[in-house]
Coordinates of C-alpha atoms in Angstrom, one line a residue:
M1 CA 15.1 -65.5 25.7
T2 CA 12.5 -66.0 29.0
I3 CA 9.5 -63.6 29.1
R4 CA 8.3 -63.3 32.4
T5 CA 4.6 -63.0 32.8
A6 CA 2.8 -60.3 35.1
D7 CA 0.7 -61.1 38.5
L8 CA -2.9 -60.6 37.9
F9 CA -1.9 -57.5 40.8
S10 CA 0.0 -55.7 37.8
I11 CA -2.2 -56.4 35.4
A12 CA -5.5 -55.0 37.3
N13 CA -3.0 -52.0 38.3
S14 CA -2.0 -51.5 34.9
G15 CA -5.6 -51.4 33.9
I16 CA -6.8 -49.2 36.6
R17 CA -4.0 -46.4 34.9
S18 CA -5.2 -46.4 31.9
S19 CA -8.5 -46.1 32.6
N20 CA -7.2 -43.2 34.9
T21 CA -5.5 -41.8 31.9
L22 CA -8.7 -42.4 29.7
L23 CA -10.9 -40.2 32.2
R24 CA -8.6 -37.6 32.8
T25 CA -8.3 -37.0 28.8
T26 CA -12.5 -36.8 28.7
G27 CA -12.5 -34.9 31.2
H28 CA -10.3 -32.7 29.7
N29 CA -12.0 -32.5 26.1
I30 CA -15.0 -31.8 27.3
S31 CA -14.6 -29.2 30.2
N32 CA -12.7 -27.0 27.4
V33 CA -15.3 -27.7 24.6
N34 CA -16.2 -24.2 24.0
T35 CA -12.5 -23.0 24.4
E36 CA -11.2 -20.9 21.4
G37 CA -8.9 -22.8 19.4
F38 CA -8.9 -26.2 21.8
V39 CA -8.3 -29.1 19.9
R40 CA -9.8 -32.7 20.7
E41 CA -7.3 -35.2 22.4
R42 CA -7.3 -38.8 22.2
T43 CA -4.7 -41.4 24.1
N44 CA -3.6 -45.0 22.8
F45 CA -2.7 -47.4 24.4
V46 CA -0.5 -50.6 23.3
S47 CA -0.5 -54.0 25.3
Q48 CA 2.6 -54.7 27.0
L49 CA 4.7 -58.0 26.4
T50 CA 4.5 -59.1 30.0
G51 CA 0.4 -58.9 30.4
G52 CA -1.5 -56.0 30.7
V53 CA -1.6 -52.2 29.7
G54 CA 1.4 -50.1 28.2
Q55 CA 2.5 -47.0 27.6
G56 CA -0.6 -44.3 27.0
T57 CA 0.0 -41.8 24.1
T58 CA -2.0 -38.7 24.3
E59 CA -2.1 -36.4 21.1
R60 CA -4.4 -34.1 19.6
V61 CA -6.7 -35.5 16.8
I62 CA -6.1 -33.3 14.4
N63 CA -6.3 -32.8 10.0
Q64 CA -3.1 -31.8 8.6
F65 CA -4.4 -30.9 5.3
A66 CA -7.5 -29.8 6.2
Q67 CA -5.9 -26.9 9.4
N68 CA -3.8 -25.9 5.8
Q69 CA -6.5 -25.6 3.9
L70 CA -8.3 -23.3 6.4
R71 CA -5.5 -20.9 6.4
R72 CA -5.4 -20.9 2.9
D73 CA -9.0 -19.8 3.1
T74 CA -8.8 -17.3 6.5
T75 CA -6.1 -15.5 3.8
R76 CA -8.1 -15.5 0.9
L77 CA -11.4 -14.2 3.5
G78 CA -9.2 -11.7 4.9
E79 CA -7.0 -10.3 2.3
A80 CA -10.7 -10.0 0.2
E81 CA -13.1 -8.3 3.0
A82 CA -10.0 -5.4 4.0
F83 CA -9.9 -4.5 -0.2
Y84 CA -14.0 -4.5 -0.5
Q85 CA -14.1 -2.4 3.2
R86 CA -11.4 0.5 1.8
I87 CA -12.9 0.6 -1.8
S88 CA -16.5 0.2 -0.7
Q89 CA -16.0 3.4 1.5
L90 CA -14.3 5.1 -1.6
D91 CA -16.6 4.1 -3.9
N92 CA -19.6 5.6 -2.2
I93 CA -17.8 9.1 -1.8
L94 CA -17.6 9.2 -5.7
A95 CA -21.0 7.7 -6.8
S96 CA -22.8 10.7 -4.6
E97 CA -24.6 13.3 -6.4
A98 CA -23.2 15.9 -4.0
N99 CA -19.7 15.0 -4.4
S100 CA -19.8 14.6 -8.5
I101 CA -17.4 16.6 -10.7
A102 CA -19.0 16.0 -13.6
G103 CA -22.8 17.2 -12.6
S104 CA -20.0 20.3 -11.5
L105 CA -18.8 20.9 -14.5
S106 CA -21.6 20.5 -16.1
R107 CA -23.3 23.5 -14.5
Y108 CA -19.3 24.6 -15.0
F109 CA -20.5 25.1 -18.7
S110 CA -23.5 25.7 -18.3
S111 CA -23.1 29.4 -17.0
L112 CA -19.7 29.7 -19.1
Q113 CA -22.5 29.5 -22.6
T114 CA -25.1 31.5 -20.5
A115 CA -22.1 34.4 -20.6
I116 CA -21.0 33.9 -23.7
D117 CA -24.3 34.6 -24.7
E118 CA -24.8 37.8 -23.1
P119 CA -21.5 38.9 -22.5
G120 CA -22.3 42.4 -21.5
N121 CA -24.5 40.7 -18.4
V122 CA -21.8 41.3 -15.9
A123 CA -23.8 39.1 -13.0
A124 CA -24.0 36.4 -16.0
R125 CA -19.9 36.8 -16.1
G126 CA -19.8 36.2 -12.4
L127 CA -22.2 33.2 -11.9
V128 CA -18.8 31.8 -13.9
L129 CA -16.1 31.9 -11.7
G130 CA -18.9 31.1 -8.6
Q131 CA -19.3 27.5 -10.8
A132 CA -15.5 28.1 -11.0
G133 CA -14.7 28.0 -7.7
S134 CA -17.2 25.8 -6.5
T135 CA -15.7 23.2 -9.2
L136 CA -13.0 23.3 -7.6
E137 CA -13.9 22.9 -4.1
R138 CA -15.4 20.0 -5.3
M139 CA -11.6 18.9 -6.6
S140 CA -10.5 20.0 -3.6
S141 CA -12.6 18.2 -1.4
L142 CA -13.0 14.7 -2.9
S143 CA -8.6 14.7 -2.7
D144 CA -8.0 16.0 0.8
F145 CA -10.4 12.9 0.8
M146 CA -8.3 10.5 -0.1
N147 CA -5.1 11.6 1.1
Q148 CA -7.0 11.1 4.2
T149 CA -7.4 7.8 2.8
E150 CA -4.1 6.8 2.2
S151 CA -2.7 8.6 6.0
E152 CA -5.4 6.2 7.7
L153 CA -4.2 3.5 5.4
N154 CA -0.8 3.9 7.0
D155 CA -1.9 4.4 10.1
E156 CA -3.7 0.7 9.9
L157 CA -0.6 -0.7 8.0
G158 CA 1.1 -0.1 10.7
N159 CA -0.4 -1.5 13.0
I160 CA -1.1 -4.8 11.4
T161 CA 2.6 -5.1 11.3
T162 CA 2.8 -4.4 14.6
E163 CA 0.3 -6.6 15.6
A164 CA 1.6 -9.5 12.5
N165 CA 5.4 -8.9 14.1
D166 CA 3.7 -9.7 18.0
L167 CA 2.3 -13.1 16.8
I168 CA 5.7 -14.0 14.7
K169 CA 7.5 -13.8 17.6
S170 CA 4.5 -15.7 20.0
I171 CA 5.4 -18.6 17.4
S172 CA 8.6 -18.7 18.2
E173 CA 8.3 -18.4 21.8
L174 CA 5.6 -21.2 21.4
N175 CA 8.1 -23.3 19.3
T176 CA 10.9 -23.4 22.4
K177 CA 8.9 -24.3 25.3
I178 CA 6.5 -27.3 23.1
R179 CA 10.2 -28.6 22.1
E180 CA 11.7 -28.6 25.6
I181 CA 8.4 -30.4 26.9
Q182 CA 8.2 -32.6 24.2
S183 CA 11.7 -33.6 24.0
G184 CA 11.7 -34.7 27.8
N185 CA 8.0 -36.7 27.5
R186 CA 7.3 -38.4 24.1
F187 CA 4.6 -40.1 25.1
E188 CA 2.3 -36.8 25.5
E189 CA 1.9 -33.8 23.4
P190 CA 1.8 -30.1 25.0
G191 CA -1.7 -29.8 23.6
V192 CA -2.6 -26.8 25.0
L193 CA 0.7 -24.7 24.1
K194 CA 0.4 -26.7 20.3
N195 CA -3.1 -24.9 19.9
E196 CA -1.9 -21.8 21.1
R197 CA 0.7 -22.3 18.9
D198 CA -1.4 -22.8 16.3
M199 CA -3.9 -20.0 17.2
A200 CA -1.1 -17.4 16.2
I201 CA -0.6 -18.9 13.3
Q202 CA -4.7 -18.8 11.9
E203 CA -4.9 -14.9 12.8
L204 CA -1.1 -14.8 11.0
A205 CA -3.0 -16.1 8.4
E206 CA -5.7 -14.2 7.8
I207 CA -2.9 -11.3 8.0
V208 CA -0.2 -12.2 5.5
S209 CA -0.3 -15.4 3.2
I210 CA 1.8 -18.2 5.0
E211 CA 2.7 -21.5 4.4
T212 CA 3.8 -23.8 7.0
R213 CA 6.4 -27.4 7.6
Q214 CA 5.9 -29.6 11.1
K215 CA 9.7 -30.5 12.7
D216 CA 10.1 -34.5 14.3
D217 CA 10.7 -32.3 17.8
G218 CA 7.1 -31.0 18.0
T219 CA 8.0 -27.0 16.5
T220 CA 6.0 -25.4 13.1
L221 CA 8.4 -23.1 11.0
V222 CA 6.4 -20.4 9.3
N223 CA 6.8 -19.1 6.1
L224 CA 5.5 -16.4 3.7
T225 CA 4.0 -18.4 1.0
A226 CA 6.4 -16.0 -1.5
G227 CA 9.5 -18.3 0.1
Q228 CA 10.4 -15.5 2.8
S229 CA 11.2 -17.2 6.4
L230 CA 9.4 -16.0 9.6
V231 CA 9.5 -18.5 11.8
L232 CA 12.9 -20.4 11.2
E233 CA 14.1 -23.1 13.9
A234 CA 16.2 -22.3 17.3
G235 CA 14.1 -19.9 18.1
V236 CA 15.0 -17.3 15.5
F237 CA 12.7 -14.9 13.9
N238 CA 12.6 -12.5 11.3
V239 CA 9.6 -9.0 11.6
F240 CA 8.7 -6.8 9.0
Q241 CA 9.5 -3.2 9.0
I242 CA 7.2 -0.3 7.1
S243 CA 9.4 2.4 5.3
G244 CA 8.8 4.6 2.4
D245 CA 12.1 5.6 0.3
P246 CA 11.8 9.1 -1.2
D247 CA 7.9 9.0 -0.7
I248 CA 7.7 8.6 3.4
T249 CA 3.6 8.4 3.3
R250 CA 4.0 5.5 0.7
K251 CA 5.2 2.4 3.3
T252 CA 6.9 -1.0 1.6
L253 CA 8.5 -4.1 4.0
Q254 CA 11.1 -5.0 4.7
L255 CA 12.2 -8.6 6.7
Q256 CA 15.0 -8.2 9.1
S257 CA 16.0 -11.1 11.0
S258 CA 15.8 -10.9 14.9
D259 CA 19.5 -11.2 15.3
S260 CA 21.0 -9.7 12.0
P261 CA 20.9 -6.1 10.6
A262 CA 19.7 -7.6 6.8
R263 CA 16.7 -6.6 5.4
I264 CA 14.6 -8.2 2.8
N265 CA 12.5 -6.3 0.4
I266 CA 9.0 -7.6 0.5
A267 CA 7.1 -7.4 -2.9
E268 CA 3.4 -6.4 -1.8
T269 CA 1.3 -8.0 -4.2
Q270 CA 2.6 -11.2 -3.0
L271 CA 1.6 -10.7 0.8
G272 CA -2.0 -11.5 1.0
G273 CA -4.2 -11.2 3.6
K274 CA -5.5 -8.2 5.2
M275 CA -2.0 -6.4 4.8
G276 CA -1.8 -7.6 0.7
G277 CA -5.6 -6.6 0.4
L278 CA -4.9 -3.1 1.7
F279 CA -1.5 -2.2 -0.3
S280 CA -3.8 -3.5 -3.4
F281 CA -6.2 -1.4 -2.5
R282 CA -3.3 1.2 -1.9
D283 CA -1.8 0.5 -5.2
E284 CA -5.2 -0.9 -7.7
V285 CA -7.3 1.9 -7.0
L286 CA -6.5 4.4 -4.5
A287 CA -2.7 6.0 -6.2
P288 CA -4.1 5.2 -9.7
S289 CA -7.5 7.6 -8.6
Q290 CA -5.3 10.0 -6.2
R291 CA -3.3 11.0 -10.0
E292 CA -5.9 11.0 -12.6
L293 CA -7.6 13.7 -10.2
G294 CA -4.9 15.4 -10.4
Q295 CA -4.6 15.2 -14.1
L296 CA -8.3 16.3 -14.6
A297 CA -7.6 19.1 -12.2
L298 CA -5.0 20.3 -14.4
G299 CA -6.1 19.5 -17.7
F300 CA -9.4 21.5 -17.4
A301 CA -7.4 24.4 -16.0
D302 CA -4.8 24.8 -18.3
A303 CA -7.2 24.4 -21.5
M304 CA -9.2 27.2 -19.7
N305 CA -6.5 29.5 -19.2
E306 CA -5.6 28.7 -23.4
Q307 CA -8.7 29.8 -24.4
N308 CA -9.4 32.3 -21.8
R309 CA -5.2 33.9 -23.5
L310 CA -6.9 33.8 -27.0
G311 CA -10.1 36.2 -26.1
M312 CA -10.6 39.7 -25.7
D313 CA -12.4 40.8 -21.9
Y314 CA -15.4 43.2 -20.5
D315 CA -12.3 46.2 -20.9
G316 CA -11.2 45.4 -23.4
Q317 CA -7.7 44.0 -22.7
L318 CA -6.4 40.2 -24.2
G319 CA -7.0 37.6 -21.4
G320 CA -4.9 36.4 -19.1
D321 CA -4.9 33.0 -17.1
I322 CA -8.5 31.9 -15.4
F323 CA -6.8 29.5 -12.8
S324 CA -3.5 29.0 -11.3
L325 CA -1.5 25.6 -11.5
P326 CA 1.3 25.2 -9.0
S327 CA 4.8 23.9 -9.1
V328 CA 5.3 20.4 -7.6
Q329 CA 8.8 19.7 -5.6
A330 CA 10.0 16.4 -6.5
L331 CA 10.7 13.7 -3.6
N332 CA 14.7 13.4 -2.9
Y333 CA 16.0 9.7 -2.1
A334 CA 17.7 9.0 1.2
D335 CA 21.1 8.2 -0.7
N336 CA 21.9 10.8 -2.7
S337 CA 24.9 13.5 -1.9
A338 CA 23.0 16.1 0.0
A339 CA 19.3 15.9 1.8
N340 CA 18.6 19.3 1.2
L341 CA 19.1 19.3 -2.8
A342 CA 15.8 19.8 -5.0
I343 CA 13.8 19.6 -8.2
N344 CA 11.3 21.8 -9.0
G345 CA 8.5 20.9 -12.0
R346 CA 5.2 22.2 -13.7
I347 CA 3.3 22.0 -16.7
Q348 CA 4.2 24.3 -19.3
A349 CA 1.1 26.8 -20.5
G350 CA -0.7 24.7 -22.9
Q351 CA 0.3 21.2 -22.6
A352 CA -1.3 19.9 -19.4
E353 CA -3.3 17.6 -22.0
N354 CA 0.0 15.8 -22.6
L355 CA 0.4 14.8 -19.1
S356 CA 0.1 11.4 -18.0
T357 CA -0.7 9.6 -14.8
S358 CA 2.6 8.8 -14.5
D359 CA 5.4 9.5 -11.7
Y360 CA 8.8 10.8 -12.9
K361 CA 11.9 9.8 -11.4
I362 CA 15.2 11.7 -12.8
T363 CA 18.3 10.4 -12.4
I364 CA 21.4 13.2 -12.6
D365 CA 24.1 11.7 -15.5
A366 CA 26.1 14.2 -15.2
V367 CA 27.4 17.9 -13.8
T368 CA 28.9 20.1 -15.5
A369 CA 30.1 23.4 -13.9
G370 CA 29.4 27.1 -15.8
P371 CA 28.2 29.6 -16.0
P372 CA 25.8 28.4 -16.7
D373 CA 26.1 25.0 -14.8
T374 CA 24.3 22.5 -16.5
V375 CA 22.8 18.9 -15.6
D376 CA 22.8 15.9 -17.9
I377 CA 19.5 13.5 -16.7
T378 CA 17.7 10.6 -17.0
V379 CA 13.8 10.3 -17.2
E380 CA 12.4 7.0 -16.3
L381 CA 7.8 7.0 -16.3
L382 CA 6.9 4.8 -13.5
N383 CA 3.3 3.8 -12.3
A384 CA 1.2 4.6 -9.3
D385 CA 2.6 1.4 -7.6
G386 CA 6.9 2.5 -8.7
T387 CA 6.5 -0.3 -11.4
P388 CA 8.4 0.8 -14.6
S389 CA 5.5 2.6 -16.8
L390 CA 5.7 0.4 -20.6
D391 CA 5.8 1.3 -24.3
T392 CA 3.5 -0.2 -26.9
D393 CA 6.6 -2.4 -27.2
G394 CA 6.5 -3.2 -23.2
N395 CA 9.4 -1.2 -23.4
P396 CA 10.4 0.7 -20.1
I397 CA 9.5 4.7 -20.7
T398 CA 12.8 6.5 -20.4
Q399 CA 14.0 10.0 -21.8
A400 CA 17.9 11.2 -21.7
Y401 CA 18.0 15.0 -22.0
T402 CA 21.2 16.8 -21.5
G403 CA 23.2 20.4 -21.3
L404 CA 20.3 21.6 -19.7
E405 CA 20.7 24.7 -17.5
A406 CA 20.4 24.4 -13.6
A407 CA 19.6 27.9 -12.1
N408 CA 16.6 29.5 -9.8
G409 CA 14.8 30.7 -12.2
T410 CA 15.1 28.8 -15.7
W411 CA 12.6 25.8 -16.6
E412 CA 13.8 23.3 -18.8
P413 CA 11.3 21.3 -20.2
I414 CA 10.9 17.9 -21.1
L415 CA 8.3 15.0 -22.2
D416 CA 4.6 15.2 -21.6
G417 CA 4.3 18.4 -21.4
L418 CA 6.3 19.0 -17.8
E419 CA 9.6 21.4 -17.9
L420 CA 12.1 21.2 -14.4
E421 CA 13.8 23.7 -12.4
F422 CA 17.0 22.9 -11.3
P423 CA 17.4 25.6 -8.9
D424 CA 21.2 24.2 -6.4
G425 CA 22.7 24.9 -10.1
A426 CA 26.6 22.3 -9.9
T427 CA 25.8 21.6 -6.2
Y428 CA 24.1 18.1 -7.5
A429 CA 26.1 14.8 -7.7
A430 CA 26.1 12.1 -10.8
G431 CA 24.1 8.8 -9.1
D432 CA 21.6 11.6 -7.1
E433 CA 17.4 11.0 -8.1
F434 CA 14.8 12.6 -7.3
L435 CA 10.7 11.3 -7.7
L436 CA 8.4 13.5 -9.3
Q437 CA 4.8 13.4 -8.7
P438 CA 2.9 16.1 -11.1
T439 CA -0.6 14.8 -10.5
R440 CA -1.0 13.0 -6.8
Y441 CA -2.0 15.8 -4.9
T442 CA -2.9 18.7 -7.0
A443 CA -6.4 18.7 -7.5
A444 CA -6.7 20.9 -4.5
E445 CA -3.9 22.9 -5.2
V446 CA -5.2 24.2 -8.4
N447 CA -6.5 28.2 -7.8
L448 CA -9.1 30.3 -9.4
D449 CA -6.4 33.3 -10.3
I450 CA -9.4 36.3 -11.6
V451 CA -12.0 38.0 -9.0
R452 CA -13.5 39.6 -11.1
G453 CA -16.0 38.8 -14.0
E454 CA -14.7 41.5 -16.3
D455 CA -11.4 39.5 -16.9
L456 CA -13.4 36.6 -18.8
A457 CA -12.5 37.1 -22.2
F458 CA -15.4 36.3 -24.4
A459 CA -14.5 38.7 -27.6
S460 CA -12.5 37.8 -30.6
P461 CA -9.7 39.3 -30.6
I462 CA -9.5 40.8 -34.0
K463 CA -10.9 43.5 -35.0
A464 CA -11.5 44.9 -38.5
Q465 CA -11.5 48.8 -39.5
G466 CA -13.1 50.0 -43.2
D467 CA -11.0 52.5 -46.0
I468 CA -12.7 55.8 -46.0

């Protein structure tokens, strides 16, 4: 084999071309030194076998390990900041003396003790009602704040989901462009497009925890750390969908492919990033706080009612309820046999002390037409995040009931001091499911049921009469 050597002119020409390429690369680096997301480029040359400088290859100077570590750290920071920002707002409200429930309860019981010491003092009795109203107002105000926080949280989740979808779509489109350009020029990377794509991936990493995989054609595939794909090959990508069933205010995430109607549920605890931080705040802090506040309000009101019914009021009559406790309508699951079915729940008088902060999933097992109409049900306790509540042995807490009368105005007792009403009779169907949340919003729905201080029953109902 004979190798032909290049002449001096071609050698010099190749040197000038290579130097010009190096100057262009250097100029490109200098002019973009302040460009966000820009990655420095480098041109490498090899010598030609026939003499002179061969074809140069321009590539980005990037450490893939450092880039992946930056994305992971960005995810952790985004999650921590989103969680801290939300929890600090709630902490400031609850820690404020102006919103202290403990202080309000102390003032209520102090006024109650004063009135008991002077049962004939009508003004002291009126002060008890004033403090009772103030305590309920304090609880209602905190409940409204938590509900507003939940609404704002849902809006923020919707905005972040839209942002994530836009980034996922942008990454997929940039992958397509990079593949097309790189396949036609193997000596020069489409650095501008790759920088733009990596910036989009970095922004996505701030929202959710992701893992990336590089392909030989220059494209980057993106998955959630939990394993679900976000950006696939051939430009196909998955998008986030937000839904809630049966509670439309409790958002859950699903993945849906851009070319398929199938949806994949995502565990919020595995998301990470801003989105994971917001879900953690909702499930670990906000939702339990809402239910604990409702449990406190119901327990306080029911205990005061029970005690007041044991005595006689200023007019010598047996005492009645001081507070009115609300009934709660269960939420209807989307797959139920009819959308207008209802189950109502309330606290049995004197049983609020047994109430937990759990939600109650009620499943209709069987329906028997009457008269009277009856239903068989299974009640399952759920935590605020939707997971099953467990007993001391680690087993889900469930209870089955048979032959419960299903009629408007008929209340059937179940566990934890609750009783249920099935107003739709034999209209229910086996498999219908309902979600009862007896403590979630009830802190704002407990009301003062008396307007006269004279109705406070401080006297013992026992009378003694001597034998004449």
